[in-house]
Amino acid sequence: MSEHYQHRARKRFGQNFLHDAGVIDRILRAIHARQGERMLEIGPGQGALTEGLLSSGAQLDVVELDKDLVPILNRQFAGNENFRLHQGDALKFDFNSLGAAPNSLRVVGNLPYNISTPLIFHLLHNAALIRDMHFMLQKEVVERLAAGPGGGDWGRLSIMVQYHCRVEHLFNVGPGAFNPPPKVDSAIVRLVPHDVLPHPAKDHRLLERVVREAFNQRRKTLRNTLKALLSSDAIAAAGVDGSLRPEQLDLAAFVRLADKLAEQNDAG
Ligand code: SAM
């Protein structure tokens, strides 16, 4: 039995290893890595995607938290001059240290589901570096990322990701593609940072704040949830009906509220 099969999957690291060759191939085709591209894989695990990414001739950095996987990955890939392994936590990784040109880095990963949301936020703070991202996530999370206003999936994650990126829900993957199988369905999502933001906010942090406050109590009206930040008059002056609930507002309306808050802060 090879060492590959001796590693026992660890729950605390969110380890569900892909083993379905058809699914692996479909993901690699969606990513379509090419010679010379700068790629970053988060959580390579035992290398299910790594091998195909390297065979394209791309220059690949990988970040893996589990120290026990380091020798397994090095044995397979360290001989390839395009491969660089960083052992550590992707949530703390400094993406600027890779020296990639702006708008060049292609990020991929079958992500540990427990860190997927904070990791996406961490990556969005470095959106200027990134050309695109392909992730395997819990299907419900992909549905939230790709949602539009008006339904229960529309919330902080959808809005902050769509502020920065175009989102494509590519396809779903059942539990049987993994070892061990997770309890949930999964899906592949593509996130492409906008070249020009469609709805730029004056201050991005104020947008985060307004969205967080608004969705803290998603059943209440905006007039109610935002009252510590904006008066009813200020909400109306932003062209927003304060009697609506947050899930009824689109991204542009949230940006108008954040810009109203910025104006108010400048005046005060
Ligand atoms: N890419 C492999 C595959 O598709 O078979 C493994 C996917 S597994 C769902 C998630 C991987 O992320 C595991 O190898 C796990 O050890 C690693 N991981 C977990 N938390 C991490 C973190 N904070 N930073 C980097 N890697 C992490």
Coordinates of C-alpha atoms and ligand atoms in Angstrom, one line a residue:
M1 CA 0.0 0.0 0.0
S2 CA 1.5 3.4 -0.9
E3 CA 1.9 6.2 1.5
H4 CA -0.8 8.1 -0.3
Y5 CA -3.4 5.8 1.3
Q6 CA -1.8 5.7 4.7
H7 CA -2.7 9.3 5.6
R8 CA -5.9 9.3 7.7
A9 CA -8.3 12.1 6.9
R10 CA -8.5 14.6 9.7
K11 CA -11.9 16.1 10.5
R12 CA -10.5 19.2 12.2
F13 CA -8.7 20.1 9.0
G14 CA -11.9 19.6 6.9
Q15 CA -10.2 16.8 5.0
N16 CA -12.4 15.2 2.3
F17 CA -10.1 14.1 -0.4
L18 CA -11.4 14.0 -4.0
H19 CA -11.0 10.5 -5.6
D20 CA -13.4 10.5 -8.5
A21 CA -11.3 10.9 -11.6
G22 CA -14.2 12.2 -13.7
V23 CA -15.0 14.9 -11.2
I24 CA -11.3 15.9 -10.9
D25 CA -11.1 16.1 -14.7
R26 CA -14.2 18.2 -14.9
I27 CA -12.8 20.7 -12.3
L28 CA -9.4 20.9 -14.1
R29 CA -11.2 21.6 -17.4
A30 CA -13.2 24.4 -15.8
I31 CA -10.0 25.9 -14.4
H32 CA -8.1 25.4 -17.7
A33 CA -4.6 26.2 -16.4
R34 CA -2.0 27.2 -19.0
Q35 CA 1.7 27.2 -19.3
G36 CA 3.4 30.0 -17.4
E37 CA 0.3 31.1 -15.5
R38 CA 0.7 32.0 -11.8
M39 CA -1.5 29.7 -9.7
L40 CA -2.2 29.3 -6.0
E41 CA -3.8 26.2 -4.6
I42 CA -5.3 26.3 -1.1
G43 CA -5.3 23.0 0.7
P44 CA -3.7 20.6 -1.8
G45 CA -4.3 17.6 0.5
Q46 CA -2.8 14.6 -1.2
G47 CA -2.5 16.3 -4.5
A48 CA -5.8 15.3 -6.3
L49 CA -5.9 18.6 -8.2
T50 CA -2.2 19.5 -7.9
E51 CA -1.0 17.0 -10.4
G52 CA -3.3 18.2 -13.2
L53 CA -2.5 21.8 -12.4
L54 CA 1.3 21.2 -12.7
S55 CA 1.0 19.1 -15.8
S56 CA -0.4 22.2 -17.6
G57 CA 3.0 23.9 -17.1
A58 CA 1.6 26.6 -14.7
Q59 CA 3.8 27.9 -11.9
L60 CA 2.0 26.6 -8.8
D61 CA 2.3 27.7 -5.1
V62 CA 0.4 25.6 -2.7
V63 CA -0.6 26.4 1.0
E64 CA -1.3 23.4 3.2
L65 CA -1.9 23.5 6.9
D66 CA -1.4 19.8 7.8
K67 CA 2.3 19.1 8.4
D68 CA 1.8 15.4 7.9
L69 CA 0.9 16.0 4.3
V70 CA 4.1 17.9 3.5
P71 CA 6.3 14.9 2.9
I72 CA 3.5 13.2 0.8
L73 CA 3.3 16.3 -1.4
N74 CA 7.0 16.8 -1.6
R75 CA 7.6 13.2 -2.7
Q76 CA 5.2 13.6 -5.5
F77 CA 5.9 17.2 -6.7
A78 CA 9.1 18.7 -5.3
G79 CA 11.1 17.5 -8.4
N80 CA 9.0 19.9 -10.5
E81 CA 10.6 23.3 -10.7
N82 CA 7.2 25.0 -11.0
F83 CA 6.1 23.7 -7.6
R84 CA 6.4 25.6 -4.3
L85 CA 5.0 24.4 -1.0
H86 CA 4.1 26.7 1.9
Q87 CA 3.2 24.9 5.1
G88 CA 0.8 27.1 7.1
D89 CA -2.6 28.6 7.5
A90 CA -4.1 30.1 4.3
L91 CA -6.1 32.5 6.5
K92 CA -2.9 34.1 7.6
F93 CA -1.0 33.8 4.3
D94 CA 0.4 37.0 2.8
F95 CA -0.6 36.7 -0.9
N96 CA 1.6 39.6 -1.7
S97 CA 4.6 37.6 -0.7
L98 CA 4.2 35.5 -3.9
G99 CA 5.4 38.4 -6.1
A100 CA 2.6 37.9 -8.6
A101 CA 1.8 40.8 -11.0
P102 CA -1.5 42.6 -10.4
N103 CA -4.5 40.8 -11.8
S104 CA -2.5 37.6 -12.6
L105 CA -3.0 35.2 -9.8
R106 CA -5.4 32.3 -10.4
V107 CA -6.5 30.8 -7.0
V108 CA -8.0 27.3 -6.8
G109 CA -9.0 24.9 -4.0
N110 CA -11.3 22.2 -2.7
L111 CA -11.7 24.2 0.4
P112 CA -12.1 23.0 4.0
Y113 CA -15.7 24.1 4.5
N114 CA -15.2 25.5 8.0
I115 CA -12.8 28.2 6.7
S116 CA -14.4 28.9 3.3
T117 CA -16.2 32.2 4.2
P118 CA -13.3 33.8 6.1
L119 CA -10.9 32.7 3.4
I120 CA -13.0 34.3 0.7
F121 CA -13.1 37.5 2.6
H122 CA -9.3 37.3 3.1
L123 CA -8.8 36.8 -0.6
L124 CA -11.2 39.7 -1.5
H125 CA -8.9 42.0 0.4
N126 CA -6.3 41.1 -2.1
A127 CA -8.6 41.2 -5.1
A128 CA -6.3 43.5 -7.1
L129 CA -3.8 40.6 -7.4
I130 CA -6.3 38.0 -8.5
R131 CA -7.4 37.1 -12.0
D132 CA -9.9 34.5 -11.0
M133 CA -10.8 31.9 -8.4
H134 CA -12.3 28.4 -8.6
F135 CA -13.4 26.8 -5.4
M136 CA -15.2 23.6 -4.3
L137 CA -17.6 24.7 -1.5
Q138 CA -20.6 23.5 0.3
K139 CA -23.5 23.8 -2.3
E140 CA -25.5 26.1 0.0
V141 CA -22.6 28.5 0.2
V142 CA -22.3 28.6 -3.6
E143 CA -26.0 29.3 -3.8
R144 CA -25.6 32.2 -1.4
L145 CA -22.6 33.5 -3.4
A146 CA -24.6 33.4 -6.7
A147 CA -27.9 34.7 -5.2
G148 CA -29.8 37.8 -6.3
P149 CA -31.9 40.1 -4.1
G150 CA -35.3 39.1 -2.9
G151 CA -34.7 35.7 -1.4
G152 CA -33.3 34.0 1.7
D153 CA -29.9 33.3 0.1
W154 CA -29.2 37.0 -0.5
G155 CA -27.0 38.3 2.4
R156 CA -23.7 39.6 3.5
L157 CA -21.7 37.0 1.6
S158 CA -23.5 37.5 -1.7
I159 CA -23.3 41.3 -1.5
M160 CA -19.6 41.6 -0.5
V161 CA -18.5 39.0 -3.0
Q162 CA -20.6 40.5 -5.8
Y163 CA -19.2 43.9 -5.0
H164 CA -15.8 42.6 -6.1
C165 CA -16.5 39.7 -8.4
R166 CA -18.7 38.2 -11.1
V167 CA -20.0 34.8 -9.7
E168 CA -20.7 31.7 -11.7
H169 CA -22.1 28.5 -10.1
L170 CA -20.5 26.0 -12.5
F171 CA -21.7 22.5 -11.3
N172 CA -22.6 20.4 -8.3
V173 CA -20.7 17.5 -6.9
G174 CA -22.2 14.7 -4.8
P175 CA -20.6 13.3 -1.6
G176 CA -19.5 10.1 -3.3
A177 CA -16.7 12.0 -5.1
F178 CA -14.8 12.4 -1.8
N179 CA -13.1 10.2 0.7
P180 CA -14.5 10.3 3.3
P181 CA -17.8 11.5 1.9
P182 CA -19.0 14.8 3.5
K183 CA -22.5 15.0 4.8
V184 CA -23.4 17.8 2.4
D185 CA -23.6 18.4 -1.3
S186 CA -20.8 20.5 -2.9
A187 CA -20.5 22.7 -5.9
I188 CA -17.8 24.4 -8.0
V189 CA -17.9 28.2 -8.2
R190 CA -15.9 30.6 -10.4
L191 CA -15.3 34.1 -9.0
V192 CA -13.8 36.7 -11.4
P193 CA -12.8 40.1 -9.8
H194 CA -14.3 43.0 -11.9
D195 CA -11.8 45.0 -13.9
V196 CA -13.9 48.1 -13.0
L197 CA -16.2 47.9 -10.0
P198 CA -19.8 48.2 -11.2
H199 CA -20.9 50.0 -8.0
P200 CA -17.8 51.5 -6.3
A201 CA -18.4 52.7 -2.7
K202 CA -16.6 55.8 -1.4
D203 CA -15.4 53.7 1.6
H204 CA -15.4 50.0 1.3
R205 CA -15.3 49.5 5.1
L206 CA -18.5 51.5 5.5
L207 CA -20.2 49.3 3.0
E208 CA -19.1 46.2 5.0
R209 CA -20.5 47.9 8.1
V210 CA -23.9 48.9 6.6
V211 CA -24.4 45.4 5.2
R212 CA -23.4 43.7 8.5
E213 CA -25.7 45.9 10.5
A214 CA -28.6 45.5 8.1
F215 CA -28.4 41.7 8.0
N216 CA -27.8 41.2 11.7
Q217 CA -31.6 41.1 12.0
R218 CA -32.8 40.3 8.6
R219 CA -36.5 40.2 9.5
K220 CA -36.5 43.8 10.7
T221 CA -36.9 46.9 8.5
L222 CA -33.9 48.9 7.4
R223 CA -35.1 52.0 9.4
N224 CA -34.9 49.8 12.5
T225 CA -31.6 48.0 12.0
L226 CA -29.7 51.0 10.6
K227 CA -30.9 53.5 13.1
A228 CA -27.6 53.7 15.0
L229 CA -25.9 54.7 11.6
L230 CA -28.5 56.5 9.5
S231 CA -31.7 58.5 10.3
S232 CA -34.9 57.7 8.3
D233 CA -34.3 61.0 6.4
A234 CA -30.8 59.9 5.5
I235 CA -32.1 56.6 4.3
A236 CA -34.7 58.3 2.2
A237 CA -32.1 60.7 0.8
A238 CA -30.1 57.7 -0.4
G239 CA -33.1 56.8 -2.4
V240 CA -34.0 53.8 -0.2
D241 CA -37.4 52.9 1.3
G242 CA -36.7 52.4 5.0
S243 CA -39.7 50.2 5.4
L244 CA -38.0 47.4 3.3
R245 CA -36.1 44.5 4.8
P246 CA -32.4 44.1 3.9
E247 CA -33.0 41.1 1.6
Q248 CA -35.1 43.4 -0.7
L249 CA -32.2 45.7 -1.5
D250 CA -29.7 45.3 -4.4
L251 CA -26.0 46.0 -4.2
A252 CA -26.4 49.5 -5.7
A253 CA -28.8 50.5 -2.9
F254 CA -26.4 49.2 -0.2
V255 CA -23.6 51.3 -1.9
R256 CA -25.9 54.4 -1.8
L257 CA -26.5 53.9 1.9
A258 CA -22.8 53.4 2.6
D259 CA -22.0 56.6 0.6
K260 CA -24.6 58.5 2.6
L261 CA -22.9 57.3 5.8
A262 CA -19.5 58.5 4.3
E263 CA -21.0 61.9 3.5
Q264 CA -22.4 62.1 7.0
N265 CA -19.0 61.2 8.6
D266 CA -17.2 63.8 6.4
A267 CA -19.7 66.5 7.4
G268 CA -19.5 65.6 11.1
Ligands
SAM1 N1 -7.3 19.4 -2.5 C1 -7.5 18.1 -1.9 C2 -8.5 17.3 -2.6 O1 -9.3 17.9 -3.4 O2 -8.5 16.1 -2.4 C3 -7.8 18.3 -0.4 C4 -9.1 19.0 -0.1 S1 -9.6 18.9 1.6 C5 -11.3 19.3 1.4 C6 -9.0 20.5 2.3 C7 -7.5 20.6 2.5 O3 -7.2 21.9 3.1 C8 -6.9 19.6 3.4 O4 -5.7 19.1 2.8 C9 -6.6 20.3 4.7 O5 -5.5 19.8 5.4 C10 -6.3 21.7 4.2 N2 -6.5 22.8 5.1 C11 -7.4 22.9 6.1 N3 -7.4 24.1 6.7 C12 -6.4 24.8 6.1 C13 -5.9 26.1 6.3 N4 -6.4 26.9 7.2 N5 -4.9 26.6 5.4 C14 -4.5 25.7 4.4 N6 -4.9 24.5 4.2 C15 -5.9 24.0 5.0

